[in-house]
Structures are given as C-alpha cells and as structure tokens.
PDB file of C-alpha atoms and ligand atoms in Angstrom:
ATOM      1  CA  MET A   1      -2.781  19.747   8.054  1.00 87.00           C
ATOM      2  CA  SER A   2      -2.904  18.701   4.404  1.00 95.00           C
ATOM      3  CA  PRO A   3      -3.866  15.140   4.011  1.00 98.00           C
ATOM      4  CA  MET A   4      -1.029  12.547   3.248  1.00 98.00           C
ATOM      5  CA  VAL A   5      -2.359  11.396  -0.098  1.00 98.00           C
ATOM      6  CA  LEU A   6      -4.634  13.536  -2.008  1.00 98.00           C
ATOM      7  CA  ALA A   7      -6.187  12.332  -5.082  1.00 98.00           C
ATOM      8  CA  ASP A   8      -8.080  14.766  -7.042  1.00 97.00           C
ATOM      9  CA  ARG A   9     -10.290  13.129 -10.083  1.00 98.00           C
ATOM     10  CA  VAL A  10      -7.155  10.663 -11.009  1.00 98.00           C
ATOM     11  CA  CYS A  11      -8.212   8.573 -13.988  1.00 97.00           C
ATOM     12  CA  LYS A  12      -5.441   6.005 -15.555  1.00 98.00           C
ATOM     13  CA  SER A  13      -6.352   3.984 -19.123  1.00 97.00           C
ATOM     14  CA  PHE A  14      -4.409   1.597 -20.598  1.00 97.00           C
ATOM     15  CA  GLY A  15      -5.109   2.345 -24.403  1.00 95.00           C
ATOM     16  CA  ALA A  16      -8.782   2.549 -25.069  1.00 95.00           C
ATOM     17  CA  LEU A  17      -9.415   0.858 -21.454  1.00 97.00           C
ATOM     18  CA  GLN A  18     -10.178   3.621 -18.794  1.00 97.00           C
ATOM     19  CA  VAL A  19      -9.559   1.906 -15.370  1.00 98.00           C
ATOM     20  CA  LEU A  20      -9.645   4.731 -13.252  1.00 98.00           C
ATOM     21  CA  LYS A  21     -12.586   7.363 -13.794  1.00 98.00           C
ATOM     22  CA  GLY A  22     -12.076   9.977 -11.609  1.00 98.00           C
ATOM     23  CA  ILE A  23     -11.018   8.823  -8.250  1.00 98.00           C
ATOM     24  CA  SER A  24     -11.117  11.377  -5.419  1.00 98.00           C
ATOM     25  CA  LEU A  25     -10.202  10.477  -2.033  1.00 97.00           C
ATOM     26  CA  GLU A  26      -8.137  11.720   1.018  1.00 98.00           C
ATOM     27  CA  VAL A  27      -5.921   9.987   3.207  1.00 98.00           C
ATOM     28  CA  GLU A  28      -5.147  11.914   6.342  1.00 97.00           C
ATOM     29  CA  ARG A  29      -1.653  11.335   8.287  1.00 98.00           C
ATOM     30  CA  GLY A  30      -1.474   8.634  10.879  1.00 98.00           C
ATOM     31  CA  GLU A  31      -4.505   7.194   9.578  1.00 98.00           C
ATOM     32  CA  VAL A  32      -5.758   4.029   7.932  1.00 98.00           C
ATOM     33  CA  THR A  33      -7.781   3.811   4.731  1.00 98.00           C
ATOM     34  CA  CYS A  34      -9.242   0.312   3.622  1.00 98.00           C
ATOM     35  CA  LEU A  35     -10.013   0.025  -0.045  1.00 98.00           C
ATOM     36  CA  ILE A  36     -12.551  -2.841  -1.093  1.00 97.00           C
ATOM     37  CA  GLY A  37     -14.343  -3.800  -4.594  1.00 97.00           C
ATOM     38  CA  PRO A  38     -15.018  -6.311  -7.017  1.00 96.00           C
ATOM     39  CA  SER A  39     -11.920  -7.825  -8.599  1.00 96.00           C
ATOM     40  CA  GLY A  40     -11.151  -5.334 -11.502  1.00 97.00           C
ATOM     41  CA  SER A  41     -12.667  -2.321 -10.439  1.00 98.00           C
ATOM     42  CA  GLY A  42      -9.055  -0.444 -10.035  1.00 98.00           C
ATOM     43  CA  LYS A  43      -7.701  -0.965  -6.671  1.00 98.00           C
ATOM     44  CA  SER A  44      -4.392  -2.159  -7.561  1.00 98.00           C
ATOM     45  CA  THR A  45      -3.957   0.738 -10.397  1.00 98.00           C
ATOM     46  CA  PHE A  46      -4.796   3.360  -7.848  1.00 98.00           C
ATOM     47  CA  LEU A  47      -2.323   1.923  -5.537  1.00 98.00           C
ATOM     48  CA  ARG A  48       0.409   1.363  -8.261  1.00 96.00           C
ATOM     49  CA  CYS A  49      -0.241   5.224  -9.678  1.00 96.00           C
ATOM     50  CA  VAL A  50       0.265   6.307  -5.824  1.00 96.00           C
ATOM     51  CA  ASN A  51       3.646   4.094  -5.803  1.00 93.00           C
ATOM     52  CA  HIS A  52       4.787   5.416  -9.471  1.00 90.00           C
ATOM     53  CA  LEU A  53       4.330   2.111 -11.157  1.00 91.00           C
ATOM     54  CA  GLU A  54       1.902   3.799 -13.141  1.00 93.00           C
ATOM     55  CA  SER A  55       1.350   7.369 -14.273  1.00 92.00           C
ATOM     56  CA  VAL A  56      -1.973   8.927 -14.270  1.00 94.00           C
ATOM     57  CA  THR A  57      -3.309  10.172 -17.200  1.00 94.00           C
ATOM     58  CA  ALA A  58      -5.765  12.906 -15.852  1.00 94.00           C
ATOM     59  CA  GLY A  59      -6.451  14.418 -12.869  1.00 95.00           C
ATOM     60  CA  ARG A  60      -3.783  14.968  -9.791  1.00 94.00           C
ATOM     61  CA  LEU A  61      -2.326  12.534  -7.111  1.00 96.00           C
ATOM     62  CA  TYR A  62      -0.717  14.451  -4.435  1.00 96.00           C
ATOM     63  CA  VAL A  63       1.455  12.223  -1.617  1.00 96.00           C
ATOM     64  CA  ASP A  64       2.396  14.556   1.378  1.00 95.00           C
ATOM     65  CA  ASP A  65       2.044  17.775  -0.832  1.00 94.00           C
ATOM     66  CA  ASP A  66       4.183  16.593  -3.737  1.00 92.00           C
ATOM     67  CA  LEU A  67       2.624  16.370  -7.139  1.00 93.00           C
ATOM     68  CA  ILE A  68       3.259  12.345  -7.921  1.00 93.00           C
ATOM     69  CA  GLY A  69       5.046  11.843 -11.258  1.00 90.00           C
ATOM     70  CA  TYR A  70       4.621  15.365 -12.606  1.00 91.00           C
ATOM     71  CA  ARG A  71       6.525  18.576 -12.091  1.00 89.00           C
ATOM     72  CA  GLU A  72       3.780  21.463 -12.384  1.00 86.00           C
ATOM     73  CA  LYS A  73       5.075  24.842 -14.324  1.00 88.00           C
ATOM     74  CA  GLY A  74       3.142  27.773 -15.779  1.00 88.00           C
ATOM     75  CA  GLY A  75      -0.135  25.635 -15.680  1.00 84.00           C
ATOM     76  CA  LYS A  76       1.291  22.954 -17.732  1.00 88.00           C
ATOM     77  CA  LEU A  77       2.607  19.477 -16.351  1.00 87.00           C
ATOM     78  CA  TYR A  78       5.879  18.060 -17.101  1.00 90.00           C
ATOM     79  CA  GLU A  79       6.939  14.585 -16.454  1.00 89.00           C
ATOM     80  CA  LEU A  80       9.445  14.094 -13.907  1.00 90.00           C
ATOM     81  CA  SER A  81      12.925  12.656 -14.423  1.00 89.00           C
ATOM     82  CA  ALA A  82      13.633   9.061 -13.456  1.00 88.00           C
ATOM     83  CA  LYS A  83      15.638  10.536 -10.807  1.00 89.00           C
ATOM     84  CA  ASP A  84      12.993  12.800  -9.131  1.00 89.00           C
ATOM     85  CA  ALA A  85      10.469   9.846  -9.489  1.00 88.00           C
ATOM     86  CA  ALA A  86      12.482   7.583  -7.914  1.00 88.00           C
ATOM     87  CA  ALA A  87      13.119  10.204  -4.883  1.00 88.00           C
ATOM     88  CA  GLN A  88       9.596  10.472  -4.362  1.00 88.00           C
ATOM     89  CA  ARG A  89       9.001   6.540  -4.524  1.00 89.00           C
ATOM     90  CA  ARG A  90      11.613   6.268  -1.799  1.00 92.00           C
ATOM     91  CA  ASP A  91       9.171   7.435   1.068  1.00 94.00           C
ATOM     92  CA  ILE A  92       6.606   5.023   0.034  1.00 96.00           C
ATOM     93  CA  GLY A  93       6.821   1.515   1.180  1.00 97.00           C
ATOM     94  CA  MET A  94       4.442  -0.843  -0.788  1.00 97.00           C
ATOM     95  CA  VAL A  95       3.556  -4.598   0.170  1.00 97.00           C
ATOM     96  CA  PHE A  96       2.342  -6.583  -2.493  1.00 96.00           C
ATOM     97  CA  GLN A  97       0.148  -9.932  -2.442  1.00 94.00           C
ATOM     98  CA  HIS A  98       2.945 -12.321  -3.257  1.00 93.00           C
ATOM     99  CA  PHE A  99       5.956 -11.049  -1.006  1.00 88.00           C
ATOM    100  CA  ASN A 100       8.137 -10.464  -3.959  1.00 91.00           C
ATOM    101  CA  LEU A 101      11.389 -11.089  -1.696  1.00 96.00           C
ATOM    102  CA  PHE A 102      14.691 -12.098  -3.197  1.00 96.00           C
ATOM    103  CA  PRO A 103      14.986 -15.814  -3.431  1.00 96.00           C
ATOM    104  CA  HIS A 104      18.884 -16.500  -3.022  1.00 97.00           C
ATOM    105  CA  ARG A 105      18.944 -13.814  -0.105  1.00 97.00           C
ATOM    106  CA  THR A 106      18.031 -14.198   3.540  1.00 98.00           C
ATOM    107  CA  ALA A 107      15.707 -12.310   5.512  1.00 98.00           C
ATOM    108  CA  LEU A 108      18.140  -9.917   6.944  1.00 98.00           C
ATOM    109  CA  ASP A 109      19.968  -9.712   3.794  1.00 98.00           C
ATOM    110  CA  ASN A 110      16.359  -8.262   2.174  1.00 98.00           C
ATOM    111  CA  ILE A 111      15.808  -5.918   4.509  1.00 98.00           C
ATOM    112  CA  ILE A 112      18.868  -4.026   4.299  1.00 98.00           C
ATOM    113  CA  GLU A 113      19.243  -4.184   0.602  1.00 97.00           C
ATOM    114  CA  ALA A 114      17.662  -1.014   0.024  1.00 96.00           C
ATOM    115  CA  PRO A 115      18.927   1.139   2.712  1.00 96.00           C
ATOM    116  CA  ILE A 116      22.547   0.355   1.888  1.00 97.00           C
ATOM    117  CA  GLN A 117      21.619   0.673  -1.979  1.00 95.00           C
ATOM    118  CA  VAL A 118      19.218   3.427  -2.122  1.00 93.00           C
ATOM    119  CA  LYS A 119      19.855   5.368   1.111  1.00 93.00           C
ATOM    120  CA  GLY A 120      23.617   5.087   1.426  1.00 95.00           C
ATOM    121  CA  VAL A 121      23.190   3.518   5.050  1.00 97.00           C
ATOM    122  CA  VAL A 122      26.379   2.142   6.179  1.00 97.00           C
ATOM    123  CA  ARG A 123      26.414  -1.645   6.789  1.00 97.00           C
ATOM    124  CA  ALA A 124      26.542  -2.266  10.165  1.00 97.00           C
ATOM    125  CA  ARG A 125      23.662   0.479  10.813  1.00 97.00           C
ATOM    126  CA  ALA A 126      21.592  -1.035   8.338  1.00 98.00           C
ATOM    127  CA  VAL A 127      21.900  -4.778  10.313  1.00 98.00           C
ATOM    128  CA  GLU A 128      20.887  -3.288  13.768  1.00 98.00           C
ATOM    129  CA  ARG A 129      17.761  -1.658  12.389  1.00 98.00           C
ATOM    130  CA  GLY A 130      17.085  -4.702  10.404  1.00 98.00           C
ATOM    131  CA  LYS A 131      17.200  -7.125  13.225  1.00 98.00           C
ATOM    132  CA  ASP A 132      15.203  -4.556  15.388  1.00 98.00           C
ATOM    133  CA  LEU A 133      12.566  -4.435  12.260  1.00 98.00           C
ATOM    134  CA  LEU A 134      12.852  -8.515  12.117  1.00 98.00           C
ATOM    135  CA  ASP A 135      11.834  -8.321  15.997  1.00 97.00           C
ATOM    136  CA  GLN A 136       9.037  -6.027  15.606  1.00 96.00           C
ATOM    137  CA  VAL A 137       7.174  -8.556  13.175  1.00 97.00           C
ATOM    138  CA  GLY A 138       8.095 -11.381  15.285  1.00 96.00           C
ATOM    139  CA  LEU A 139      10.986 -12.902  13.465  1.00 97.00           C
ATOM    140  CA  ALA A 140      13.901 -12.423  15.220  1.00 97.00           C
ATOM    141  CA  ASP A 141      14.794 -15.939  15.146  1.00 97.00           C
ATOM    142  CA  LYS A 142      14.786 -15.827  11.173  1.00 98.00           C
ATOM    143  CA  ALA A 143      17.144 -13.540   9.987  1.00 98.00           C
ATOM    144  CA  SER A 144      19.612 -15.789   8.335  1.00 98.00           C
ATOM    145  CA  ALA A 145      16.838 -17.966   6.902  1.00 98.00           C
ATOM    146  CA  TYR A 146      16.299 -17.909   3.190  1.00 98.00           C
ATOM    147  CA  PRO A 147      12.449 -17.252   1.639  1.00 97.00           C
ATOM    148  CA  ALA A 148      12.131 -20.426   0.812  1.00 97.00           C
ATOM    149  CA  GLN A 149      12.528 -21.788   4.831  1.00 98.00           C
ATOM    150  CA  LEU A 150       9.907 -19.387   5.659  1.00 97.00           C
ATOM    151  CA  SER A 151       6.152 -19.924   5.800  1.00 96.00           C
ATOM    152  CA  GLY A 152       4.004 -17.634   3.350  1.00 96.00           C
ATOM    153  CA  GLY A 153       3.013 -15.395   6.555  1.00 96.00           C
ATOM    154  CA  GLN A 154       6.526 -15.149   7.830  1.00 97.00           C
ATOM    155  CA  GLN A 155       7.934 -14.173   4.258  1.00 97.00           C
ATOM    156  CA  GLN A 156       5.061 -11.402   4.193  1.00 97.00           C
ATOM    157  CA  ARG A 157       6.482 -10.430   7.512  1.00 97.00           C
ATOM    158  CA  VAL A 158       9.381  -9.909   5.956  1.00 98.00           C
ATOM    159  CA  ALA A 159       8.288  -7.832   3.187  1.00 98.00           C
ATOM    160  CA  ILE A 160       7.132  -5.570   5.337  1.00 98.00           C
ATOM    161  CA  ALA A 161      10.065  -4.840   7.767  1.00 98.00           C
ATOM    162  CA  ARG A 162      11.747  -4.951   4.206  1.00 98.00           C
ATOM    163  CA  ALA A 163       9.356  -1.725   3.084  1.00 98.00           C
ATOM    164  CA  LEU A 164       9.696  -0.422   6.844  1.00 98.00           C
ATOM    165  CA  ALA A 165      13.612  -0.221   6.561  1.00 98.00           C
ATOM    166  CA  MET A 166      13.380   2.733   4.074  1.00 97.00           C
ATOM    167  CA  ASP A 167      11.090   4.689   6.802  1.00 96.00           C
ATOM    168  CA  PRO A 168       8.448   5.094   4.589  1.00 97.00           C
ATOM    169  CA  LYS A 169       6.061   8.088   5.230  1.00 97.00           C
ATOM    170  CA  LEU A 170       3.296   5.843   3.639  1.00 98.00           C
ATOM    171  CA  MET A 171       2.783   2.423   3.450  1.00 98.00           C
ATOM    172  CA  LEU A 172       0.373   0.731   0.838  1.00 98.00           C
ATOM    173  CA  PHE A 173      -0.795  -2.897   1.055  1.00 98.00           C
ATOM    174  CA  ASP A 174      -2.228  -4.728  -1.869  1.00 98.00           C
ATOM    175  CA  GLU A 175      -4.000  -7.668  -0.518  1.00 97.00           C
ATOM    176  CA  PRO A 176      -1.324  -8.646   1.362  1.00 97.00           C
ATOM    177  CA  THR A 177      -2.774 -11.808   3.113  1.00 97.00           C
ATOM    178  CA  SER A 178      -4.808 -12.959   0.085  1.00 95.00           C
ATOM    179  CA  ALA A 179      -1.983 -15.436  -0.973  1.00 94.00           C
ATOM    180  CA  LEU A 180      -1.785 -16.950   2.618  1.00 95.00           C
ATOM    181  CA  ASP A 181      -3.436 -19.971   4.202  1.00 93.00           C
ATOM    182  CA  PRO A 182      -6.129 -18.916   6.539  1.00 93.00           C
ATOM    183  CA  GLU A 183      -4.420 -19.865   9.719  1.00 93.00           C
ATOM    184  CA  LEU A 184      -1.304 -17.462   8.371  1.00 94.00           C
ATOM    185  CA  VAL A 185      -3.490 -14.497   7.959  1.00 96.00           C
ATOM    186  CA  GLY A 186      -3.481 -13.302  11.762  1.00 96.00           C
ATOM    187  CA  ASP A 187      -0.053 -12.890  12.017  1.00 96.00           C
ATOM    188  CA  VAL A 188       0.592 -10.773   9.338  1.00 97.00           C
ATOM    189  CA  LEU A 189      -2.674  -8.597  10.223  1.00 97.00           C
ATOM    190  CA  ALA A 190      -1.408  -8.195  13.731  1.00 97.00           C
ATOM    191  CA  VAL A 191       1.481  -6.639  12.544  1.00 97.00           C
ATOM    192  CA  MET A 192      -0.394  -4.052  10.553  1.00 98.00           C
ATOM    193  CA  ARG A 193      -2.266  -3.477  13.421  1.00 97.00           C
ATOM    194  CA  ASN A 194       0.655  -2.784  15.578  1.00 97.00           C
ATOM    195  CA  LEU A 195       1.934  -0.225  12.549  1.00 97.00           C
ATOM    196  CA  ALA A 196      -1.411   1.667  12.617  1.00 97.00           C
ATOM    197  CA  LYS A 197      -1.385   1.812  16.288  1.00 97.00           C
ATOM    198  CA  ASP A 198       1.838   3.337  16.179  1.00 96.00           C
ATOM    199  CA  GLY A 199       0.933   5.953  13.786  1.00 97.00           C
ATOM    200  CA  MET A 200       2.147   4.755  10.311  1.00 98.00           C
ATOM    201  CA  THR A 201      -0.443   6.079   7.410  1.00 98.00           C
ATOM    202  CA  MET A 202      -1.748   3.224   5.415  1.00 98.00           C
ATOM    203  CA  VAL A 203      -3.821   2.353   2.218  1.00 98.00           C
ATOM    204  CA  VAL A 204      -4.818  -1.257   2.436  1.00 98.00           C
ATOM    205  CA  VAL A 205      -6.397  -2.926  -0.312  1.00 98.00           C
ATOM    206  CA  THR A 206      -8.374  -5.741   1.267  1.00 97.00           C
ATOM    207  CA  HIS A 207     -10.878  -8.298   1.720  1.00 94.00           C
ATOM    208  CA  GLU A 208     -10.404  -8.747   5.422  1.00 95.00           C
ATOM    209  CA  MET A 209     -13.774  -7.086   6.927  1.00 95.00           C
ATOM    210  CA  GLY A 210     -12.720  -7.316  10.118  1.00 95.00           C
ATOM    211  CA  PHE A 211      -9.688  -5.788   9.718  1.00 96.00           C
ATOM    212  CA  ALA A 212     -11.153  -3.128   8.224  1.00 96.00           C
ATOM    213  CA  ARG A 213     -13.929  -3.048  10.905  1.00 96.00           C
ATOM    214  CA  GLU A 214     -11.182  -2.498  13.496  1.00 96.00           C
ATOM    215  CA  VAL A 215      -8.609  -0.609  11.975  1.00 97.00           C
ATOM    216  CA  ALA A 216      -9.296   1.399   9.415  1.00 98.00           C
ATOM    217  CA  ASP A 217     -10.431   5.099  10.007  1.00 98.00           C
ATOM    218  CA  GLN A 218     -11.654   5.418   6.455  1.00 98.00           C
ATOM    219  CA  LEU A 219     -13.469   2.970   4.122  1.00 98.00           C
ATOM    220  CA  VAL A 220     -13.579   3.128   0.404  1.00 98.00           C
ATOM    221  CA  PHE A 221     -15.644   1.061  -2.140  1.00 98.00           C
ATOM    222  CA  MET A 222     -14.683   1.137  -5.354  1.00 98.00           C
ATOM    223  CA  ASP A 223     -16.706  -0.702  -8.170  1.00 97.00           C
ATOM    224  CA  ALA A 224     -15.498  -0.234 -12.173  1.00 97.00           C
ATOM    225  CA  GLY A 225     -12.900   2.591 -11.598  1.00 98.00           C
ATOM    226  CA  LYS A 226     -15.272   4.784  -9.420  1.00 98.00           C
ATOM    227  CA  VAL A 227     -15.471   5.444  -5.655  1.00 98.00           C
ATOM    228  CA  VAL A 228     -19.093   4.359  -5.149  1.00 98.00           C
ATOM    229  CA  GLU A 229     -18.964   4.944  -1.387  1.00 97.00           C
ATOM    230  CA  LYS A 230     -16.725   5.756   1.452  1.00 97.00           C
ATOM    231  CA  GLY A 231     -16.441   6.902   4.942  1.00 97.00           C
ATOM    232  CA  ASP A 232     -16.441   5.696   8.585  1.00 97.00           C
ATOM    233  CA  PRO A 233     -15.891   1.645   8.145  1.00 97.00           C
ATOM    234  CA  ARG A 234     -18.564   0.610  10.477  1.00 96.00           C
ATOM    235  CA  GLU A 235     -21.356   2.817   8.958  1.00 96.00           C
ATOM    236  CA  VAL A 236     -20.238   1.680   5.642  1.00 96.00           C
ATOM    237  CA  LEU A 237     -20.292  -1.937   6.438  1.00 95.00           C
ATOM    238  CA  ASN A 238     -23.401  -1.653   8.685  1.00 94.00           C
ATOM    239  CA  SER A 239     -25.479   0.448   6.238  1.00 94.00           C
ATOM    240  CA  PRO A 240     -24.269   0.765   2.716  1.00 95.00           C
ATOM    241  CA  GLN A 241     -25.954   3.236   0.922  1.00 95.00           C
ATOM    242  CA  HIS A 242     -25.285   2.393  -2.577  1.00 95.00           C
ATOM    243  CA  GLU A 243     -26.756  -0.891  -3.828  1.00 95.00           C
ATOM    244  CA  ARG A 244     -23.484  -2.177  -5.455  1.00 95.00           C
ATOM    245  CA  THR A 245     -21.796  -1.757  -2.076  1.00 96.00           C
ATOM    246  CA  GLN A 246     -24.760  -3.545  -0.679  1.00 95.00           C
ATOM    247  CA  SER A 247     -24.407  -6.446  -3.320  1.00 95.00           C
ATOM    248  CA  PHE A 248     -20.515  -6.579  -2.725  1.00 95.00           C
ATOM    249  CA  LEU A 249     -21.049  -6.872   0.915  1.00 94.00           C
ATOM    250  CA  SER A 250     -23.324  -9.414   0.709  1.00 92.00           C
ATOM    251  CA  LYS A 251     -21.544 -11.498  -1.377  1.00 90.00           C
ATOM    252  CA  LEU A 252     -18.218 -11.768   1.131  1.00 83.00           C
ATOM    253  CA  LEU A 253     -21.016 -12.923   4.044  1.00 65.00           C
TER     254      LEU A 253
HETATM  255  P1  LIG B 301      -8.527  -4.980  -8.918  1.00 55.09           P
HETATM  256  O1  LIG B 301      -7.054  -4.670  -7.832  1.00 55.09           O
HETATM  257  O2  LIG B 301      -9.173  -3.784  -8.578  1.00 55.09           O
HETATM  258  O3  LIG B 301      -8.620  -6.104  -9.122  1.00 55.09           O
HETATM  259  P2  LIG B 301      -6.633  -3.663 -11.413  1.00 55.09           P
HETATM  260  O4  LIG B 301      -6.480  -2.323 -11.024  1.00 55.09           O
HETATM  261  O5  LIG B 301      -5.588  -4.853 -11.214  1.00 55.09           O
HETATM  262  O6  LIG B 301      -8.036  -4.128 -10.226  1.00 55.09           O
HETATM  263  O7  LIG B 301      -7.769  -3.944 -12.625  1.00 55.09           O
HETATM  264  C1  LIG B 301      -8.452  -2.988 -13.127  1.00 55.09           C
HETATM  265  C2  LIG B 301      -8.392  -3.279 -14.944  1.00 55.09           C
HETATM  266  O8  LIG B 301      -7.028  -2.810 -15.390  1.00 55.09           O
HETATM  267  C3  LIG B 301      -8.771  -4.539 -14.831  1.00 55.09           C
HETATM  268  O9  LIG B 301      -9.425  -4.468 -16.047  1.00 55.09           O
HETATM  269  C4  LIG B 301      -7.338  -5.021 -15.650  1.00 55.09           C
HETATM  270  O10 LIG B 301      -7.278  -5.756 -16.633  1.00 55.09           O
HETATM  271  C5  LIG B 301      -6.662  -3.818 -16.140  1.00 55.09           C
HETATM  272  N1  LIG B 301      -5.395  -3.193 -16.095  1.00 55.09           N
HETATM  273  C6  LIG B 301      -4.565  -3.403 -15.192  1.00 55.09           C
HETATM  274  N2  LIG B 301      -3.388  -3.042 -15.475  1.00 55.09           N
HETATM  275  C7  LIG B 301      -3.533  -3.197 -17.053  1.00 55.09           C
HETATM  276  C8  LIG B 301      -2.310  -3.169 -17.597  1.00 55.09           C
HETATM  277  N3  LIG B 301      -0.879  -2.901 -17.049  1.00 55.09           N
HETATM  278  N4  LIG B 301      -2.443  -3.163 -18.999  1.00 55.09           N
HETATM  279  C9  LIG B 301      -3.754  -3.075 -19.523  1.00 55.09           C
HETATM  280  N5  LIG B 301      -4.671  -3.294 -18.634  1.00 55.09           N
HETATM  281  C10 LIG B 301      -4.840  -3.468 -17.117  1.00 55.09           C
HETATM  282 MG1  LIG B 302      -6.002  -6.057  -7.210  1.00 55.09          MG
END
C-alpha cells in the first residue's frame, strides 16, 4: 500500500530564504512519525505544507496519493482552485501549540462547528458525536465550558476532539504540549497515545522524547531544512549516527 504521506524532495522558500531544502520522507498508514529538530529547522513549515497552509515551491508532496496543492497534467503543474484545495484539507486534522479555540464558544460548540458548516452534518448528529469525542478525550463534563474556564491541557484536548470531529485520515500535531505546564502534559500525551493505538496516522512535532520513543514508529531528525537522520526511534535516540543529531539530543538531556 502507498504511504499516507509521501514527501519527495520538498522545497519551500520565503523570498530568498530557503527553509525546506529537499525533504524526503514517508509516513505509513496507521503509523506515527515524530519530527524533531532545533528551532528554525523547518518542522512547522513542513507540517504547514502538508496541511496547505503553505505551498511547496519545488518537489512533490502527496497525502493519500493526492498531490497536495497542485494538479499534474501533461507534465505540468497547475495550482488547485481554493475549492479543490479546501476539499483536500478537510481530511487532514491539525493541532497547534496554542490550541486556537474560538474563545466565545463552548467546548462542544467548538467541536461541532466544522462538521456542521463544512460537511453539512445535521446538528443533532454533530452534537452526539461531539459528546462522544469529549468523552474520548476525558472531558465529558466540560461540554458547556468556555475555553477560558479550561486549563491549557483541557483546551488542547478540546482542540484534538475538534480536529477528530472531521474524521481525518491524517492528524498533524505541531508541538501540542510545548505551551503547557508540565503537570498538564501527561493527559494530552495520553489522548495522543490512545489515538495512535486506535490506528490513527499521525505526524507529531515534539520535544517529548519519551513519547517519541514509546509511541513513534519512525523518528525524523531535521536540521536547517533537511532530514539529517530518520529511522526506528529507539535506534535514533540510543545511537544517533550524525554529529548534528548527537549534539541536538545531548542538549535535551
Ligand atoms: P521550526 O518549526 O522547526 O522551529 P519553522 O518551520 O517555524 O521552524 O521555521 C523555519 C524557518 O522559516 C525560520 O527561519 C523561520 O523564520 C522561517 N519562516 C517560517 N515561516 C515564515 C514566513 N511565513 N515567512 C518568512 N519566513 C518564515
Ligand atoms: Mg515550529
């Protein structure tokens, strides 16, 4: 079977600044890939390319065999219309460091918004599913709470439930626990661990090496816009082959 994500020499520049310098990697279906690397190495930019928040400037990026952002015809690439791009994005869930919940909506309303507005799910169905999802992330009793009434960890779990409400085939996490107080990190990681166990395909940018070691099927180390090293997480963490990986990991300990 083809991989869920296939990046083939993906490049991204902002003006003269080349941020991604030929990223090639694969994320297999039902597997978890953790992406690590120093600040500024291009991890967020890569996720944003996968999720259409940025467009690739060279190379090819496929999700579920769909070329992201472009249509290929007669050897030429044509940018997708906004409508076609939106259709591709619908199946990709993304969770950000800073939750990005609607502040004036309850937890449940945050979750049901997109299924109703984007997918046309009838309200009663969306509410039923929303409540199930809140239960799944351990927040069954918080349906009518507003974001400001929730801890950071609870807000992040609502954000995960919100992404899941669209029934994504792929979930992207960009440092989902980096903004949280240490005692709140565990609950969020536990939700992600369960998702992985249930077979969700996930790409996770994280500094949580324990999570990477235990949950990831693949660990990718990026530096300065390149994949320096990738492989089995235990192998990469226990015996990194490249000096840059060694140096990065030694600073984390
Ligand atoms: P990471 O997530 O690994 O910390 P980023 O992908 O956020 O790295 O950033 C990689 C580089 O790209 C940084 O030098 C950053 O300043 C630059 N960059 C990111 N987004 C933009 C943008 N929209 N315009 C210009 N430069 C950007
Ligand atoms: Mg980042």
